[in-house]
Coordinates of C-alpha atoms in Angstrom, one line a residue:
Chain A
X1 CA 108.1 65.6 99.0
X2 CA 104.6 64.6 97.7
X3 CA 101.4 66.5 97.0
X4 CA 98.3 65.6 99.2
X5 CA 94.5 66.5 99.1
X6 CA 92.1 67.6 101.5
X7 CA 91.4 64.7 103.1
X8 CA 95.0 63.6 103.7
X9 CA 95.4 67.2 105.4
X10 CA 92.6 66.1 107.5
X11 CA 94.4 62.9 108.6
X12 CA 97.7 64.6 109.5
X13 CA 96.1 67.3 111.3
X14 CA 94.2 65.1 113.5
X15 CA 97.4 63.0 114.1
X16 CA 99.2 66.1 114.8
X17 CA 101.0 67.0 118.4
X18 CA 102.5 70.0 119.9
X19 CA 102.5 71.8 116.6
X20 CA 104.8 74.4 115.6
X21 CA 103.2 76.8 112.7
X22 CA 106.0 78.4 110.3
X23 CA 105.2 81.7 108.2
X24 CA 107.3 83.7 106.1
X25 CA 109.9 86.2 106.7
X26 CA 108.6 89.9 106.0
X27 CA 104.9 88.6 107.6
X28 CA 102.0 89.2 106.0
X29 CA 97.6 89.2 106.6
X30 CA 98.0 86.1 104.5
X31 CA 100.7 83.8 106.2
X32 CA 99.7 85.6 109.9
X33 CA 95.8 85.2 109.0
X34 CA 96.1 81.2 107.7
X35 CA 98.4 80.6 110.5
X36 CA 96.4 81.9 113.3
X37 CA 93.5 80.4 112.2
X38 CA 94.9 77.3 111.6
X39 CA 96.1 77.4 115.2
X40 CA 93.0 78.7 116.5
X41 CA 91.6 75.0 114.6
X42 CA 94.4 72.9 116.7
X43 CA 94.0 74.8 119.9
X44 CA 90.0 73.6 119.7
X45 CA 91.0 70.1 119.2
X46 CA 92.5 70.1 122.7
X47 CA 96.4 70.5 121.0
X48 CA 99.2 72.5 121.9
X49 CA 100.1 74.8 119.0
X50 CA 101.8 78.3 118.2
X51 CA 102.2 80.2 115.7
X52 CA 105.7 81.6 114.8
X53 CA 107.7 84.0 112.6
X54 CA 111.7 84.8 112.2
X55 CA 110.5 88.4 112.0
X56 CA 108.8 90.7 114.3
X57 CA 104.7 91.2 113.9
X58 CA 104.0 94.5 112.9
X59 CA 101.1 95.9 115.0
X60 CA 98.3 96.0 112.6
X61 CA 98.3 91.9 112.6
X62 CA 97.7 92.2 116.8
X63 CA 94.0 91.3 116.9
X64 CA 94.9 87.9 115.0
X65 CA 97.0 86.8 118.0
X66 CA 94.0 87.9 120.3
X67 CA 93.7 85.3 122.9
X68 CA 96.2 82.7 121.4
X69 CA 99.0 81.3 124.3
X70 CA 102.8 82.6 123.2
X71 CA 104.0 79.2 124.2
X72 CA 107.7 77.4 123.2
X73 CA 107.8 74.4 123.5
X74 CA 110.1 71.5 121.6
X75 CA 107.4 70.5 118.3
X76 CA 106.2 67.2 117.6
X77 CA 104.6 68.4 114.6
X78 CA 106.0 71.4 112.2
X79 CA 103.7 72.9 109.5
X80 CA 104.3 76.0 107.2
X81 CA 101.8 77.9 105.5
X82 CA 102.3 80.0 103.0
X83 CA 106.0 79.3 102.5
X84 CA 106.9 78.4 99.4
X85 CA 110.7 77.9 99.9
X86 CA 112.7 77.1 103.4
X87 CA 114.7 80.0 102.2
X88 CA 111.7 82.2 103.5
X89 CA 112.1 81.1 106.9
X90 CA 114.7 83.2 107.6
X91 CA 116.0 82.3 111.2
X92 CA 113.5 79.4 111.3
X93 CA 115.4 77.6 108.9
X94 CA 116.4 75.2 111.3
X95 CA 113.1 73.7 110.8
X96 CA 113.4 73.5 107.3
X97 CA 114.2 69.4 106.9
X98 CA 111.2 68.5 109.3
X99 CA 108.4 70.5 108.0
X100 CA 105.8 67.7 108.3
X101 CA 103.3 69.7 106.1
X102 CA 103.0 72.7 104.1
X103 CA 99.7 74.6 102.8
X104 CA 100.6 76.9 100.2
X105 CA 99.3 78.6 96.6
X106 CA 102.6 79.5 95.6
X107 CA 103.3 77.7 92.1
X108 CA 107.1 78.1 92.7
X109 CA 106.6 75.9 95.9
X110 CA 109.7 73.9 96.3
X111 CA 108.0 70.6 97.7
X112 CA 110.6 70.9 100.2
X113 CA 108.1 69.5 103.1
X114 CA 107.3 65.9 103.6
X115 CA 103.6 66.4 102.3
X116 CA 102.5 69.3 100.5
X117 CA 98.8 70.8 100.0
X118 CA 99.4 73.2 97.1
X119 CA 96.5 75.3 95.5
X120 CA 98.5 77.5 92.9
X121 CA 95.0 78.7 91.8
X122 CA 93.9 80.4 95.2
X123 CA 94.2 84.0 95.6
X124 CA 95.3 83.4 98.8
X125 CA 96.0 80.2 100.6
X126 CA 93.6 81.7 103.5
X127 CA 91.2 79.9 100.8
X128 CA 93.0 76.8 100.8
X129 CA 92.6 76.7 104.5
X130 CA 88.8 77.9 104.4
X131 CA 88.0 74.9 101.9
X132 CA 90.0 72.4 104.3
X133 CA 88.2 73.8 107.0
X134 CA 84.8 73.4 105.4
X135 CA 85.5 69.8 103.8
X136 CA 86.3 68.9 107.5
X137 CA 83.2 70.7 108.7
X138 CA 85.3 72.7 111.4
X139 CA 82.9 75.3 113.3
X140 CA 84.4 78.7 112.4
X141 CA 84.2 81.4 115.4
X142 CA 84.6 85.6 114.7
X143 CA 88.3 85.1 115.4
X144 CA 88.8 82.6 112.6
X145 CA 86.5 84.3 110.2
X146 CA 88.5 87.6 111.1
X147 CA 91.8 85.4 110.2
X148 CA 90.8 84.0 106.9
X149 CA 89.0 87.3 106.1
X150 CA 92.3 88.7 106.5
X151 CA 94.3 86.6 104.6
X152 CA 92.0 86.6 101.6
X153 CA 91.5 90.5 101.5
X154 CA 95.5 91.2 101.8
X155 CA 96.7 88.8 99.3
X156 CA 94.1 90.3 96.8
X157 CA 94.8 93.5 97.5
X158 CA 90.6 93.7 98.9
X159 CA 89.3 91.3 96.1
X160 CA 90.9 94.0 93.2
X161 CA 93.4 91.7 91.1
X162 CA 93.2 89.1 88.9
X163 CA 93.9 86.5 91.4
X164 CA 90.3 87.3 93.4
X165 CA 88.1 85.0 91.5
X166 CA 84.4 83.7 92.3
X167 CA 85.3 81.3 95.1
X168 CA 87.2 83.7 96.9
X169 CA 84.3 86.4 96.7
X170 CA 81.8 83.6 98.0
X171 CA 84.0 82.2 100.7
X172 CA 84.3 85.9 101.8
X173 CA 80.7 86.4 101.8
X174 CA 80.3 83.6 103.7
X175 CA 83.2 84.3 106.6
X176 CA 81.1 88.2 106.9
X177 CA 78.2 86.3 107.8
X178 CA 80.2 83.8 110.3
X179 CA 81.0 87.4 111.7
X180 CA 84.1 88.6 109.9
X181 CA 84.7 92.3 110.5
X182 CA 85.5 93.1 107.1
X183 CA 84.9 96.8 106.8
X184 CA 87.3 96.8 110.2
X185 CA 89.5 94.8 108.8
X186 CA 89.8 96.8 105.6
X187 CA 90.4 99.9 107.4
X188 CA 93.1 98.1 109.2
X189 CA 95.1 96.8 106.1
X190 CA 94.7 99.5 103.7
X191 CA 93.1 102.4 104.7
X192 CA 95.0 103.6 107.7
X193 CA 98.4 104.9 107.1
X194 CA 101.0 107.5 109.0
X195 CA 101.4 110.8 107.9
X196 CA 105.2 109.9 107.2
X197 CA 104.2 107.4 104.4
X198 CA 102.3 110.2 102.5
X199 CA 105.4 112.5 102.7
X200 CA 107.5 109.3 101.7
X201 CA 105.4 108.9 98.7
X202 CA 105.8 112.6 97.5
X203 CA 109.6 112.0 98.2
X204 CA 109.9 109.1 96.2
X205 CA 107.5 110.5 93.1
X206 CA 109.9 113.2 92.8
X207 CA 112.5 110.8 91.9
X208 CA 110.5 108.6 89.9
X209 CA 112.4 106.8 86.9
X210 CA 110.7 105.6 84.0
X211 CA 112.0 102.9 81.1
X212 CA 110.7 100.9 77.8
X213 CA 108.4 104.2 76.8
X214 CA 106.5 104.5 80.2
X215 CA 105.8 101.1 80.5
X216 CA 108.2 100.3 83.4
X217 CA 108.6 102.6 86.6
X218 CA 111.3 102.9 89.2
X219 CA 110.9 104.2 92.7
X220 CA 113.5 103.9 94.8
X221 CA 113.6 104.8 98.8
X222 CA 116.6 104.9 100.7
X223 CA 117.2 104.6 104.6
X224 CA 118.5 108.5 104.8
X225 CA 114.7 109.1 102.7
X226 CA 113.1 106.9 105.2
X227 CA 114.9 108.9 108.3
X228 CA 114.3 112.2 107.3
X229 CA 110.2 111.8 107.4
X230 CA 110.6 109.6 110.5
X231 CA 109.0 106.7 108.5
X232 CA 110.0 103.4 108.8
X233 CA 110.5 100.3 106.1
X234 CA 106.5 99.6 106.5
X235 CA 106.1 102.2 104.1
X236 CA 107.7 100.4 101.4
X237 CA 104.1 98.7 100.9
X238 CA 102.3 101.5 100.1
X239 CA 105.0 102.7 97.7
X240 CA 105.1 99.2 96.0
X241 CA 101.3 99.2 95.4
X242 CA 101.3 102.7 93.8
X243 CA 104.2 102.1 91.3
X244 CA 101.8 99.9 89.2
X245 CA 99.2 102.2 89.1
X246 CA 101.0 104.9 86.7
X247 CA 99.0 105.1 83.2
X248 CA 100.7 103.1 80.9
X249 CA 102.7 101.2 83.6
X250 CA 102.9 97.3 83.2
X251 CA 106.0 96.7 85.4
X252 CA 106.2 98.8 88.7
X253 CA 109.5 98.4 90.3
X254 CA 110.1 99.6 93.7
X255 CA 113.8 99.5 95.4
X256 CA 113.7 99.3 98.9
X257 CA 116.7 99.7 101.4
X258 CA 116.6 97.7 104.3
X259 CA 117.8 98.8 107.9
X260 CA 120.9 96.8 107.8
X261 CA 122.0 98.9 104.2
X262 CA 121.3 96.4 101.3
X263 CA 118.6 97.1 99.0
X264 CA 115.3 94.8 98.0
X265 CA 113.6 94.8 95.0
X266 CA 109.6 94.4 94.7
X267 CA 108.0 93.9 91.2
X268 CA 104.3 94.6 90.4
X269 CA 102.9 93.9 87.2
X270 CA 100.4 93.7 84.3
X271 CA 99.7 91.5 81.4
X272 CA 101.9 90.1 79.8
X273 CA 104.8 90.0 82.7
X274 CA 105.6 87.7 84.5
X275 CA 106.9 89.2 87.9
X276 CA 107.8 86.2 89.3
X277 CA 110.1 85.1 86.5
X278 CA 111.9 88.3 86.3
X279 CA 112.7 87.9 90.4
X280 CA 114.0 84.3 89.4
X281 CA 116.5 85.7 87.4
X282 CA 117.8 87.5 90.7
X283 CA 117.3 84.5 92.7
X284 CA 113.8 85.9 93.8
X285 CA 110.0 84.7 93.1
X286 CA 106.6 85.0 94.5
X287 CA 103.6 85.5 92.4
X288 CA 102.7 86.0 88.6
X289 CA 101.6 89.8 89.1
X290 CA 103.7 90.5 92.5
X291 CA 106.9 89.1 92.9
X292 CA 110.4 90.2 94.6
X293 CA 114.1 89.5 95.2
X294 CA 117.3 90.5 96.7
X295 CA 119.5 93.4 95.1
X296 CA 122.7 91.9 96.1
X297 CA 126.2 94.1 96.4
X298 CA 125.1 96.6 93.6
X299 CA 121.7 97.4 93.7
X300 CA 121.7 100.0 90.4
X301 CA 123.4 96.7 88.4
X302 CA 120.4 94.4 89.7
X303 CA 117.9 97.2 88.2
X304 CA 119.7 96.9 85.2
X305 CA 119.5 93.2 84.7
X306 CA 115.9 93.5 85.5
X307 CA 115.3 96.1 82.8
X308 CA 117.2 94.5 80.4
X309 CA 115.3 91.6 80.5
X310 CA 112.0 93.3 81.1
X311 CA 112.8 95.4 77.7
X312 CA 113.4 92.2 75.9
X313 CA 110.1 90.7 77.0
X314 CA 108.3 93.5 76.2
X315 CA 110.1 93.8 72.7
X316 CA 111.0 97.5 73.2
X317 CA 114.2 99.5 74.0
X318 CA 115.0 100.4 77.6
Chain B
X1 CA 55.4 109.4 95.7
X2 CA 54.9 106.0 96.7
X3 CA 57.8 103.2 97.9
X4 CA 57.3 100.3 95.7
X5 CA 58.5 96.6 95.6
X6 CA 60.6 94.6 92.9
X7 CA 57.1 92.7 91.9
X8 CA 56.2 96.4 90.9
X9 CA 59.2 97.7 89.1
X10 CA 58.6 94.5 86.9
X11 CA 55.2 95.8 86.0
X12 CA 56.7 99.2 85.2
X13 CA 59.8 97.8 82.8
X14 CA 57.5 95.4 81.5
X15 CA 54.9 98.4 80.7
X16 CA 57.5 101.1 79.8
X17 CA 58.1 102.7 76.2
X18 CA 60.7 105.1 74.9
X19 CA 62.6 104.9 78.1
X20 CA 65.2 107.4 78.9
X21 CA 67.6 106.5 82.1
X22 CA 68.5 109.8 83.8
X23 CA 71.8 109.3 86.1
X24 CA 72.9 112.2 88.4
X25 CA 76.3 114.6 88.0
X26 CA 79.3 113.8 88.8
X27 CA 78.5 110.3 87.3
X28 CA 80.1 107.7 88.8
X29 CA 80.4 103.7 88.2
X30 CA 77.3 102.8 90.0
X31 CA 74.7 105.3 88.3
X32 CA 76.6 104.8 85.3
X33 CA 77.0 101.0 85.6
X34 CA 73.3 100.6 86.9
X35 CA 71.7 102.9 84.4
X36 CA 73.4 100.9 81.1
X37 CA 72.8 97.5 82.7
X38 CA 69.1 98.9 83.4
X39 CA 69.1 99.9 79.2
X40 CA 70.7 97.0 77.9
X41 CA 67.9 94.9 79.9
X42 CA 65.5 97.2 78.0
X43 CA 66.8 97.2 74.8
X44 CA 67.0 93.0 75.1
X45 CA 62.8 93.7 75.6
X46 CA 62.8 95.3 72.2
X47 CA 62.1 98.8 73.4
X48 CA 63.6 102.3 72.8
X49 CA 65.7 103.4 75.9
X50 CA 69.2 105.1 76.4
X51 CA 71.2 106.2 79.4
X52 CA 71.7 110.3 79.8
X53 CA 73.8 112.5 82.2
X54 CA 74.0 116.3 82.6
X55 CA 78.0 116.2 82.8
X56 CA 80.4 114.1 80.2
X57 CA 81.2 110.9 81.1
X58 CA 84.6 110.3 81.8
X59 CA 86.4 108.1 79.3
X60 CA 87.0 105.6 81.6
X61 CA 83.6 104.3 81.9
X62 CA 83.7 104.3 77.6
X63 CA 83.3 100.4 77.5
X64 CA 80.1 100.5 79.6
X65 CA 78.3 102.1 76.5
X66 CA 79.7 99.9 74.0
X67 CA 76.9 99.0 71.4
X68 CA 74.4 100.8 73.0
X69 CA 72.6 102.9 70.4
X70 CA 73.1 106.5 71.6
X71 CA 69.1 108.0 70.6
X72 CA 67.8 111.1 71.0
X73 CA 63.9 110.5 71.4
X74 CA 60.9 112.1 73.2
X75 CA 60.3 109.5 76.5
X76 CA 57.5 107.9 77.3
X77 CA 58.9 106.6 80.2
X78 CA 61.5 108.4 82.9
X79 CA 63.5 106.4 85.0
X80 CA 66.5 107.8 87.3
X81 CA 68.8 105.5 89.4
X82 CA 71.1 106.4 91.8
X83 CA 69.6 110.3 92.2
X84 CA 68.8 110.9 95.5
X85 CA 67.3 114.4 94.5
X86 CA 66.2 116.1 91.4
X87 CA 69.0 118.8 91.9
X88 CA 71.0 116.3 91.3
X89 CA 70.0 116.0 87.7
X90 CA 71.6 118.8 87.0
X91 CA 70.5 120.5 83.1
X92 CA 68.2 117.3 83.0
X93 CA 65.9 118.8 85.8
X94 CA 63.7 119.2 83.2
X95 CA 62.6 115.9 83.5
X96 CA 62.7 116.3 87.8
X97 CA 58.6 116.4 87.6
X98 CA 58.1 113.1 85.2
X99 CA 60.2 110.6 86.7
X100 CA 58.4 107.4 86.7
X101 CA 60.3 105.2 88.6
X102 CA 63.6 105.9 90.0
X103 CA 65.4 102.9 91.7
X104 CA 68.2 104.1 94.5
X105 CA 69.8 103.4 97.2
X106 CA 70.6 107.0 99.4
X107 CA 68.6 106.8 102.4
X108 CA 68.2 110.8 101.9
X109 CA 66.4 109.9 98.8
X110 CA 63.5 112.8 98.4
X111 CA 60.9 110.2 97.1
X112 CA 60.4 112.6 94.6
X113 CA 59.7 110.6 91.7
X114 CA 55.9 109.1 91.2
X115 CA 57.3 105.7 92.0
X116 CA 60.5 104.6 94.1
X117 CA 62.5 101.6 95.0
X118 CA 64.6 102.2 97.5
X119 CA 67.1 100.1 99.0
X120 CA 69.2 102.1 101.5
X121 CA 70.9 98.9 102.9
X122 CA 72.4 98.0 99.6
X123 CA 76.2 99.1 99.0
X124 CA 75.4 100.0 95.5
X125 CA 72.0 100.7 93.6
X126 CA 73.6 97.9 91.3
X127 CA 73.1 95.3 93.8
X128 CA 69.6 96.6 94.1
X129 CA 69.2 96.2 90.2
X130 CA 70.9 92.6 90.4
X131 CA 67.7 91.3 93.2
X132 CA 65.6 93.1 90.7
X133 CA 67.1 91.5 87.6
X134 CA 67.2 87.7 90.0
X135 CA 63.9 88.2 90.6
X136 CA 62.7 88.9 86.8
X137 CA 64.5 85.9 85.7
X138 CA 66.5 88.3 83.5
X139 CA 69.6 86.6 81.5
X140 CA 72.7 88.7 82.0
X141 CA 75.0 88.7 79.7
X142 CA 79.1 89.6 80.0
X143 CA 78.1 92.8 79.3
X144 CA 75.2 93.6 81.8
X145 CA 77.8 91.6 84.1
X146 CA 80.7 93.7 83.5
X147 CA 78.2 97.0 84.1
X148 CA 77.0 95.8 87.5
X149 CA 80.0 94.9 88.8
X150 CA 81.1 97.8 87.9
X151 CA 78.4 99.7 90.4
X152 CA 79.1 97.6 93.5
X153 CA 82.7 97.9 93.2
X154 CA 82.9 101.3 92.6
X155 CA 80.4 102.3 94.9
X156 CA 82.0 99.8 97.9
X157 CA 85.8 101.3 96.8
X158 CA 86.5 97.7 95.6
X159 CA 84.6 95.8 98.9
X160 CA 86.6 97.7 100.9
X161 CA 83.9 99.4 102.8
X162 CA 81.4 99.0 105.4
X163 CA 78.8 98.9 102.7
X164 CA 79.5 96.1 101.6
X165 CA 78.2 92.9 103.3
X166 CA 77.9 89.4 102.6
X167 CA 75.3 90.0 100.0
X168 CA 77.0 91.9 97.1
X169 CA 80.5 89.8 97.8
X170 CA 77.9 87.0 96.6
X171 CA 76.5 89.0 94.0
X172 CA 80.1 89.9 92.8
X173 CA 81.0 86.3 92.8
X174 CA 77.6 85.3 90.8
X175 CA 78.8 88.0 88.3
X176 CA 82.2 86.9 87.6
X177 CA 80.8 83.4 87.0
X178 CA 78.8 84.9 84.1
X179 CA 81.6 86.8 82.7
X180 CA 82.5 90.2 84.2
X181 CA 86.0 91.2 84.1
X182 CA 86.2 91.6 87.6
X183 CA 90.2 92.4 87.7
X184 CA 90.2 94.5 84.4
X185 CA 87.2 96.7 85.3
X186 CA 89.1 97.2 88.7
X187 CA 92.9 97.6 87.1
X188 CA 90.6 100.3 85.2
X189 CA 88.9 101.9 88.0
X190 CA 91.1 101.9 90.8
X191 CA 94.7 100.7 89.6
X192 CA 95.4 103.2 87.0
X193 CA 96.2 107.1 87.2
X194 CA 98.1 109.3 85.5
X195 CA 101.3 110.5 86.6
X196 CA 99.8 114.0 87.2
X197 CA 98.0 112.6 89.7
X198 CA 100.8 111.8 92.1
X199 CA 102.4 115.0 91.2
X200 CA 99.2 116.8 93.0
X201 CA 98.9 114.4 95.7
X202 CA 102.6 115.5 96.3
X203 CA 101.3 119.2 95.8
X204 CA 98.1 118.6 97.7
X205 CA 99.9 116.8 101.2
X206 CA 102.6 119.2 101.3
X207 CA 100.1 121.7 102.0
X208 CA 97.6 119.5 104.0
X209 CA 96.0 120.8 107.4
X210 CA 95.0 119.1 110.3
X211 CA 92.6 120.2 113.1
X212 CA 90.7 118.4 116.0
X213 CA 94.1 116.8 117.4
X214 CA 94.4 115.0 114.3
X215 CA 91.2 113.9 113.7
X216 CA 90.3 116.1 110.9
X217 CA 92.3 116.4 107.7
X218 CA 92.5 119.3 105.1
X219 CA 93.6 118.9 101.7
X220 CA 92.9 121.9 99.3
X221 CA 93.0 121.7 95.5
X222 CA 93.0 125.2 93.7
X223 CA 92.5 124.8 89.2
X224 CA 96.1 126.9 89.3
X225 CA 97.6 123.6 90.9
X226 CA 95.6 121.2 88.8
X227 CA 96.8 123.9 85.4
X228 CA 100.4 123.9 86.7
X229 CA 100.6 119.7 86.6
X230 CA 98.4 119.3 84.0
X231 CA 95.8 117.4 85.9
X232 CA 92.6 117.7 85.6
X233 CA 89.3 117.6 88.0
X234 CA 89.1 113.8 87.8
X235 CA 92.6 114.1 90.3
X236 CA 90.0 114.6 92.9
X237 CA 88.8 111.4 93.8
X238 CA 92.0 109.9 94.3
X239 CA 92.5 112.4 97.2
X240 CA 88.9 112.6 98.6
X241 CA 89.9 108.4 99.0
X242 CA 93.5 109.3 100.7
X243 CA 92.0 112.1 102.8
X244 CA 90.5 109.7 105.4
X245 CA 94.0 107.1 105.3
X246 CA 95.7 109.4 107.8
X247 CA 96.8 107.5 110.6
X248 CA 93.8 109.4 113.5
X249 CA 91.8 111.1 110.9
X250 CA 88.2 110.4 111.2
X251 CA 86.9 113.0 108.7
X252 CA 89.1 113.6 105.8
X253 CA 87.9 117.1 103.8
X254 CA 88.7 117.8 100.4
X255 CA 88.5 121.2 98.7
X256 CA 88.2 121.2 95.1
X257 CA 88.0 124.3 93.0
X258 CA 85.8 123.6 89.8
X259 CA 86.9 124.7 86.2
X260 CA 84.3 127.7 86.9
X261 CA 85.7 128.7 89.7
X262 CA 83.6 127.5 92.4
X263 CA 84.4 125.2 95.3
X264 CA 83.0 121.9 96.2
X265 CA 84.0 119.8 99.2
X266 CA 83.7 115.9 99.6
X267 CA 84.2 114.5 102.9
X268 CA 85.3 110.7 103.8
X269 CA 84.6 109.8 107.6
X270 CA 84.4 106.4 110.0
X271 CA 82.1 106.1 112.8
X272 CA 81.0 107.9 114.7
X273 CA 81.2 110.8 112.4
X274 CA 77.8 110.8 109.4
X275 CA 79.4 112.0 106.6
X276 CA 75.9 113.3 104.8
X277 CA 74.3 114.5 107.9
X278 CA 77.8 117.1 108.1
X279 CA 77.3 118.1 104.5
X280 CA 73.5 118.7 105.0
X281 CA 74.4 121.7 107.0
X282 CA 75.5 123.1 103.6
X283 CA 72.9 122.1 101.7
X284 CA 74.5 118.8 100.9
X285 CA 74.4 115.1 101.2
X286 CA 75.3 111.7 100.3
X287 CA 75.9 108.5 102.2
X288 CA 77.2 108.0 106.1
X289 CA 80.7 107.6 104.9
X290 CA 80.9 109.1 101.8
X291 CA 79.3 112.7 101.3
X292 CA 79.7 116.4 99.3
X293 CA 78.4 119.7 99.0
X294 CA 78.8 123.0 97.5
X295 CA 80.8 125.6 99.3
X296 CA 79.2 128.5 97.6
X297 CA 80.8 132.1 97.6
X298 CA 83.5 131.9 100.3
X299 CA 85.1 128.2 100.8
X300 CA 87.2 129.0 103.4
X301 CA 84.1 130.1 106.1
X302 CA 82.0 127.1 104.8
X303 CA 85.0 124.8 105.9
X304 CA 84.5 126.6 109.1
X305 CA 81.1 125.7 109.8
X306 CA 81.9 121.9 108.6
X307 CA 85.0 122.2 111.7
X308 CA 83.0 123.8 114.4
X309 CA 80.1 121.3 113.9
X310 CA 82.7 118.5 113.4
X311 CA 84.6 119.6 116.5
X312 CA 81.1 119.3 118.5
X313 CA 80.4 116.3 117.4
X314 CA 83.7 114.9 118.2
X315 CA 83.5 117.0 121.8
X316 CA 86.8 118.5 121.2
X317 CA 88.7 121.9 120.0
X318 CA 89.4 122.6 116.7

C-alpha cells in the first residue's frame, strides 16, 4: 500500500510476467489509451499481456486495440491504470486484493494496490506513463504515441481544461512528432457525434432547470428520451460537457438514467466548486472539476442533497 | 509585394513609427491576439501604436486590450495581421494601398502589402509572431503570452484541428510557462455561451437539411430566429463548429443572416473537401478546413451553387 517512484515502477514492469492490465468501468480515453500503451510496451519486452475492462469498450476506441492479442490467461502480475478505487473495477473486483501496481493520477486514490505510482498533478494518467516511458528509454512507436495522445487529449478536454499545463502540451508535441495522428484522434473523440445526440441535446435543454441564481444548471435525460431519439447512453458525455458551458454556471449537473433504470449524476464545475468533494456526499468522487456519483433510489432526493450543499458552498439560496 | 523573412520583419518593426495595426472584419482571437501582442511589443520599444478593426470587438476579447492606449493618430507605418485580402479590411480599406507589412498565415494571401511575411504552415498567425518574437529575443510578459495563446488556441479549435502540429503545442507550452492563463482563456473562448445560444442550437437543428447521402449538412439561422431567442450573431460561431460534427458529415454548411438582412455562408470540412476552394466559387476564401463567403442576393441559389460543386467533388448525387 506504499507509494513508489518511477525507478521502482521500472523494476516492477521489468519483473512482471503474464500481465493483466485493469481499467475502470465506463472506460474512457485515458484508461484505455494508457492501458493499451502499457500493454504494447510489455509485449515489446516479449511478455504476455492484455488489457481488460468490466464494461464493453465503445467502438470509437477500436483503434487503440488494433493488433493487440485478446488472450485469456491466469495473470501473474496485475496492474491497474487510472483506477482510483477498487469499486471502479466492477465485475473485475475479483482482482481488487491482488493488484501489484497501480498507476494513477486521482488525488482520491485509495492506495489499495500493493504499490502505487500516483501523480495527482498530471492532467491525464497517460502523461504519468509517458514520463515513465521517457525515464526508462522506451522506444515509442506510432500506436503507442496514438494511445498516449488519446489519453492526454480526452482527459483534458483536448488541452482545454485547467488540468492541462505546459508539461502535457510539450508531451503532446513529442507524441505528434513520434507520429500520433492528433487531428484524426480528436475528430474521432470530440468532433463526431450521431445526429441523435444533437436531438437529445435539444430535448434536454428544453427541460433545463437552473438553481442558485443561475450558477447551477441541471439537465436530466431519461431512457425514454433516449429511446424516442434512437440514442444511447453515449450521448451523456456530450451533454455533461455542455452543462457547464452556460454563461454564469459554476456547476453543471447532468442526471443520466442508465439502461437498468437507475440514475447516475455527473458534475462539471468551475472554481471555487470541488466536483469531487460534492460527489463524495453520495459516495462518488473524481477530479476537482469533473466527478460523478450514483443517485441511489430517489434521484430527485439525491439531487436535492447535492444542491443544498452547493448552495451552502456558494453562500446563496437554492 | 515581396515576401520577406523574419530578419527583415525585425528591421521593419525596428524602423516603424506611429504604427497602425489592422485586423480583419469579423475579428477573431487570432487577429486580435496577434495584433495586440504586436502592439504591446511596439509600445515596449517606446513607439506609438494601436490596433484597429472595422467591426466592433466582441466583449469576450476585452482582456486583450487591457492597458492598451486607444489613440487616434495619422500612422507612419501600417501593419496588417491575419488579413489575407484588403477586402477583409472593411471600412479600413482606405489603408489598403499603404500597408507596409503584412504578417499572415493564409495560403490565399493576395500579397497586397509592400512586404509580406507569410507562414501558410502555421495553424495561427500568433505562432508566426511568436517565432518572430523568439528570433528577436523579445521579452514576453504575461499580457503578451495571453494574447499569443489566445490566437493559437482559437484558430486551432483549442489544439484540436489538423492545423495544430507539434510546434504550436510546444509554443503553447512556452506561453503557459510565461504565465498565459490557458484555462481561463479557453473557458472564455470555448466554454461559455449564453443560454440563448443553446436554444438557437435546438431551433437550428430542428431545421437541419442533409445532402449527398448524409455527407453535407446545412443549418440556416435567420435574424427572426435570433430575435425570438434573444440571441445575436455571436451564436453563429458555435453552430458553425457543430455543423461538421454530425457523424458522416464531410462538409458542414451554416447559413447566417446578418443584421442588415444579407446572408453569409460558413463552411467546415473534413478531407478531401477544400473549404477555401469551395468558397472561392462565390468570391470567398479562407483555410482548407474552414472558410466562408457572402451569399449574395439569393442565398438559396448560392447554396445550390456550392452543393452542386461539392457533390461533383464527392462524386455523388445531391
